[in-house]
């Protein structure tokens, strides 16, 4: 697929780059080239509109539980591995026929596909300041939930290995493929939801 006509808005690219740097700069080896390529995929003429669409309920869920997902990536090898496998699967669909992709998607339906009232469509060829502020507020609000565990959290950050940072960086640098995995891979989404529920309950922040 030719993405030559997909041009990110400069403010949108700066926002995504800064946001990822703020939260993942100290725990992930972000690949700048891959990150830019994914920002391009988030534009018109990048991914199709379908592949840039995310159920609104899923968007809310991911923002609400950002901190727990973040902790999971930080501390749990199996959780990180599930993210990497989900992203690898999405990358592997590049260039495949629609019938092949449909077949893969069907095989991933090992659990319920949650109903949706609508979709949010990612479009980084433009910049919506109000939406950017809303995203920042929602992520900060979620991270505030783990503020009581700041000492433990800071200790965990110090223990991140190069291998951990590479695995997290791979997933976050490929954020558009990761978002597509959440929306199009029910097996992955249901697994993450089950882990988040358990961890959130144990921490008393569910």
Coordinates of C-alpha atoms in Angstrom, one line a residue:
X1 CA 0.0 0.0 0.0
X2 CA 1.3 3.4 -0.9
X3 CA 1.2 5.9 1.9
X4 CA 2.9 8.8 0.0
X5 CA -0.2 11.0 0.2
X6 CA -0.6 10.5 3.9
X7 CA 0.8 13.6 5.5
X8 CA 0.6 14.0 9.3
X9 CA -0.4 17.4 10.8
X10 CA 2.8 18.8 12.4
X11 CA 1.0 19.6 15.7
X12 CA -0.6 16.1 15.8
X13 CA 2.7 14.4 15.3
X14 CA 4.3 16.6 17.9
X15 CA 1.5 15.8 20.3
X16 CA 1.8 12.0 19.8
X17 CA 5.6 12.1 20.0
X18 CA 5.5 14.2 23.2
X19 CA 2.8 12.1 24.8
X20 CA 4.6 8.8 24.2
X21 CA 7.9 10.4 25.3
X22 CA 6.3 11.6 28.6
X23 CA 4.9 8.2 29.6
X24 CA 7.2 5.7 27.9
X25 CA 10.5 7.5 27.5
X26 CA 12.0 6.0 30.6
X27 CA 10.7 2.4 30.2
X28 CA 10.7 1.8 26.4
X29 CA 13.1 1.9 23.6
X30 CA 11.1 4.0 21.1
X31 CA 12.1 3.7 17.5
X32 CA 11.6 7.2 16.0
X33 CA 11.3 5.9 12.4
X34 CA 8.7 3.3 13.3
X35 CA 6.8 5.8 15.4
X36 CA 6.7 8.3 12.5
X37 CA 5.5 5.5 10.2
X38 CA 2.7 4.7 12.5
X39 CA 1.7 8.4 12.8
X40 CA 1.5 8.4 9.0
X41 CA -0.7 5.3 9.2
X42 CA -3.1 7.3 11.4
X43 CA -3.7 9.8 8.7
X44 CA -6.2 9.8 5.8
X45 CA -4.6 7.7 3.0
X46 CA -2.7 5.8 5.7
X47 CA -4.7 2.9 7.2
X48 CA -8.2 2.6 5.8
X49 CA -10.9 4.4 7.7
X50 CA -12.1 1.0 9.1
X51 CA -8.6 0.2 10.4
X52 CA -8.4 3.7 11.9
X53 CA -11.8 3.2 13.7
X54 CA -12.0 2.2 17.3
X55 CA -15.2 1.4 19.2
X56 CA -16.0 4.4 21.5
X57 CA -16.5 2.1 24.5
X58 CA -13.1 0.6 23.9
X59 CA -11.5 4.1 23.7
X60 CA -13.0 4.9 27.1
X61 CA -11.9 1.6 28.5
X62 CA -8.3 2.1 27.4
X63 CA -8.1 5.6 28.8
X64 CA -9.7 4.6 32.1
X65 CA -7.4 1.6 32.5
X66 CA -4.2 3.1 31.0
X67 CA -2.4 3.0 34.3
X68 CA -3.1 -0.7 35.0
X69 CA -2.1 -1.6 31.4
X70 CA 1.0 0.5 31.8
X71 CA 1.9 -1.4 35.0
X72 CA 1.3 -4.7 33.3
X73 CA 3.7 -3.8 30.5
X74 CA 6.2 -2.7 33.1
X75 CA 6.2 -5.8 35.3
X76 CA 4.8 -8.9 33.6
X77 CA 6.7 -10.8 30.9
X78 CA 3.5 -12.7 29.8
X79 CA 1.5 -9.5 29.5
X80 CA 4.3 -7.9 27.4
X81 CA 4.5 -11.0 25.3
X82 CA 0.8 -10.9 24.6
X83 CA 1.1 -7.3 23.3
X84 CA 4.1 -8.2 21.1
X85 CA 2.3 -11.2 19.6
X86 CA -0.8 -9.1 18.9
X87 CA 1.3 -6.4 17.2
X88 CA 3.3 -9.0 15.2
X89 CA 0.0 -10.6 14.0
X90 CA -1.2 -7.2 12.7
X91 CA 2.1 -6.4 11.0
X92 CA 1.9 -9.8 9.4
X93 CA -1.4 -8.9 7.7
X94 CA 0.2 -6.2 5.6
X95 CA -0.3 -7.0 1.9
X96 CA -2.6 -9.9 2.6
X97 CA -5.9 -10.3 0.7
X98 CA -9.1 -9.2 2.3
X99 CA -10.4 -12.8 2.4
X100 CA -7.2 -14.0 4.2
X101 CA -7.6 -11.2 6.8
X102 CA -11.3 -11.9 7.3
X103 CA -10.4 -15.6 7.9
X104 CA -7.8 -14.6 10.5
X105 CA -10.2 -12.2 12.2
X106 CA -12.8 -14.9 12.4
X107 CA -10.4 -17.4 14.0
X108 CA -9.6 -14.8 16.7
X109 CA -13.2 -14.6 17.9
X110 CA -12.7 -16.8 20.9
X111 CA -14.9 -14.6 23.1
X112 CA -17.8 -12.2 22.8
X113 CA -17.4 -9.1 20.6
X114 CA -18.7 -6.4 22.8
X115 CA -21.4 -4.2 21.2
X116 CA -20.7 -0.6 20.4
X117 CA -22.7 2.6 20.1
X118 CA -20.3 4.0 17.5
X119 CA -16.7 4.5 16.5
X120 CA -14.0 7.1 16.9
X121 CA -11.9 7.5 13.8
X122 CA -8.2 8.4 14.2
X123 CA -7.1 11.1 11.8
X124 CA -3.6 12.5 12.4
X125 CA -3.7 14.5 9.2
X126 CA -5.5 17.1 11.3
X127 CA -5.2 18.4 14.8
X128 CA -8.0 18.9 17.3
X129 CA -6.7 20.9 20.3
X130 CA -9.7 20.1 22.5
X131 CA -9.4 16.4 21.8
X132 CA -5.7 16.5 22.5
X133 CA -6.4 18.2 25.9
X134 CA -9.1 15.6 26.7
X135 CA -6.7 12.7 25.9
X136 CA -4.0 14.2 28.2
X137 CA -6.5 14.7 31.0
X138 CA -7.9 11.2 30.8
X139 CA -4.4 9.6 30.8
X140 CA -3.3 11.7 33.7
X141 CA -6.5 10.9 35.6
X142 CA -5.8 7.2 35.1
X143 CA -2.2 7.5 36.2
X144 CA -3.3 9.4 39.3
X145 CA -5.0 6.1 40.4
X146 CA -1.6 4.6 41.0
X147 CA -0.1 7.6 42.7
X148 CA -0.4 5.9 46.2
X149 CA 2.1 3.3 44.9
X150 CA 4.6 5.9 43.6
X151 CA 7.5 4.5 45.6
X152 CA 6.9 0.9 44.3
X153 CA 6.3 2.3 40.8
X154 CA 9.6 4.2 40.8
X155 CA 11.5 1.1 42.0
X156 CA 10.0 -0.9 39.1
X157 CA 11.0 1.7 36.6
X158 CA 14.6 1.4 37.8
X159 CA 14.5 -2.4 37.2
X160 CA 13.5 -2.2 33.6
X161 CA 16.0 -4.2 31.5
X162 CA 17.1 -3.5 28.0
X163 CA 15.1 -6.5 26.8
X164 CA 12.0 -5.2 28.6
X165 CA 12.5 -1.7 27.1
X166 CA 12.9 -3.2 23.6
X167 CA 9.7 -5.2 23.9
X168 CA 7.6 -2.3 25.2
X169 CA 9.2 0.0 22.7
X170 CA 8.3 -2.3 19.8
X171 CA 4.6 -2.3 20.9
X172 CA 4.4 1.5 21.6
X173 CA 6.3 2.5 18.5
X174 CA 3.8 0.5 16.5
X175 CA 0.9 2.1 18.3
X176 CA -1.5 2.1 15.3
X177 CA -1.0 -1.7 14.9
X178 CA -1.6 -2.1 18.7
X179 CA -4.8 0.0 18.5
X180 CA -6.0 -2.1 15.6
X181 CA -5.2 -5.2 17.6
X182 CA -7.4 -4.0 20.4
X183 CA -10.3 -3.2 18.1
X184 CA -10.0 -6.1 15.7
X185 CA -8.7 -9.0 17.8
X186 CA -11.3 -10.1 20.4
X187 CA -9.0 -12.8 21.8
X188 CA -6.4 -10.2 22.7
X189 CA -8.9 -7.6 24.0
X190 CA -10.6 -10.2 26.2
X191 CA -7.2 -11.4 27.6
X192 CA -6.2 -7.8 28.5
X193 CA -9.5 -7.1 30.1
X194 CA -9.2 -10.2 32.3
X195 CA -5.7 -9.3 33.5
X196 CA -6.7 -5.6 34.0
X197 CA -9.7 -6.6 36.1
X198 CA -7.6 -8.9 38.3
X199 CA -4.8 -6.4 38.8
X200 CA -7.2 -3.5 39.3
X201 CA -9.1 -5.4 42.0
X202 CA -5.9 -6.5 43.8
X203 CA -4.7 -2.9 43.9
X204 CA -8.1 -1.6 44.9
X205 CA -8.4 0.7 41.8
X206 CA -10.8 -1.3 39.7

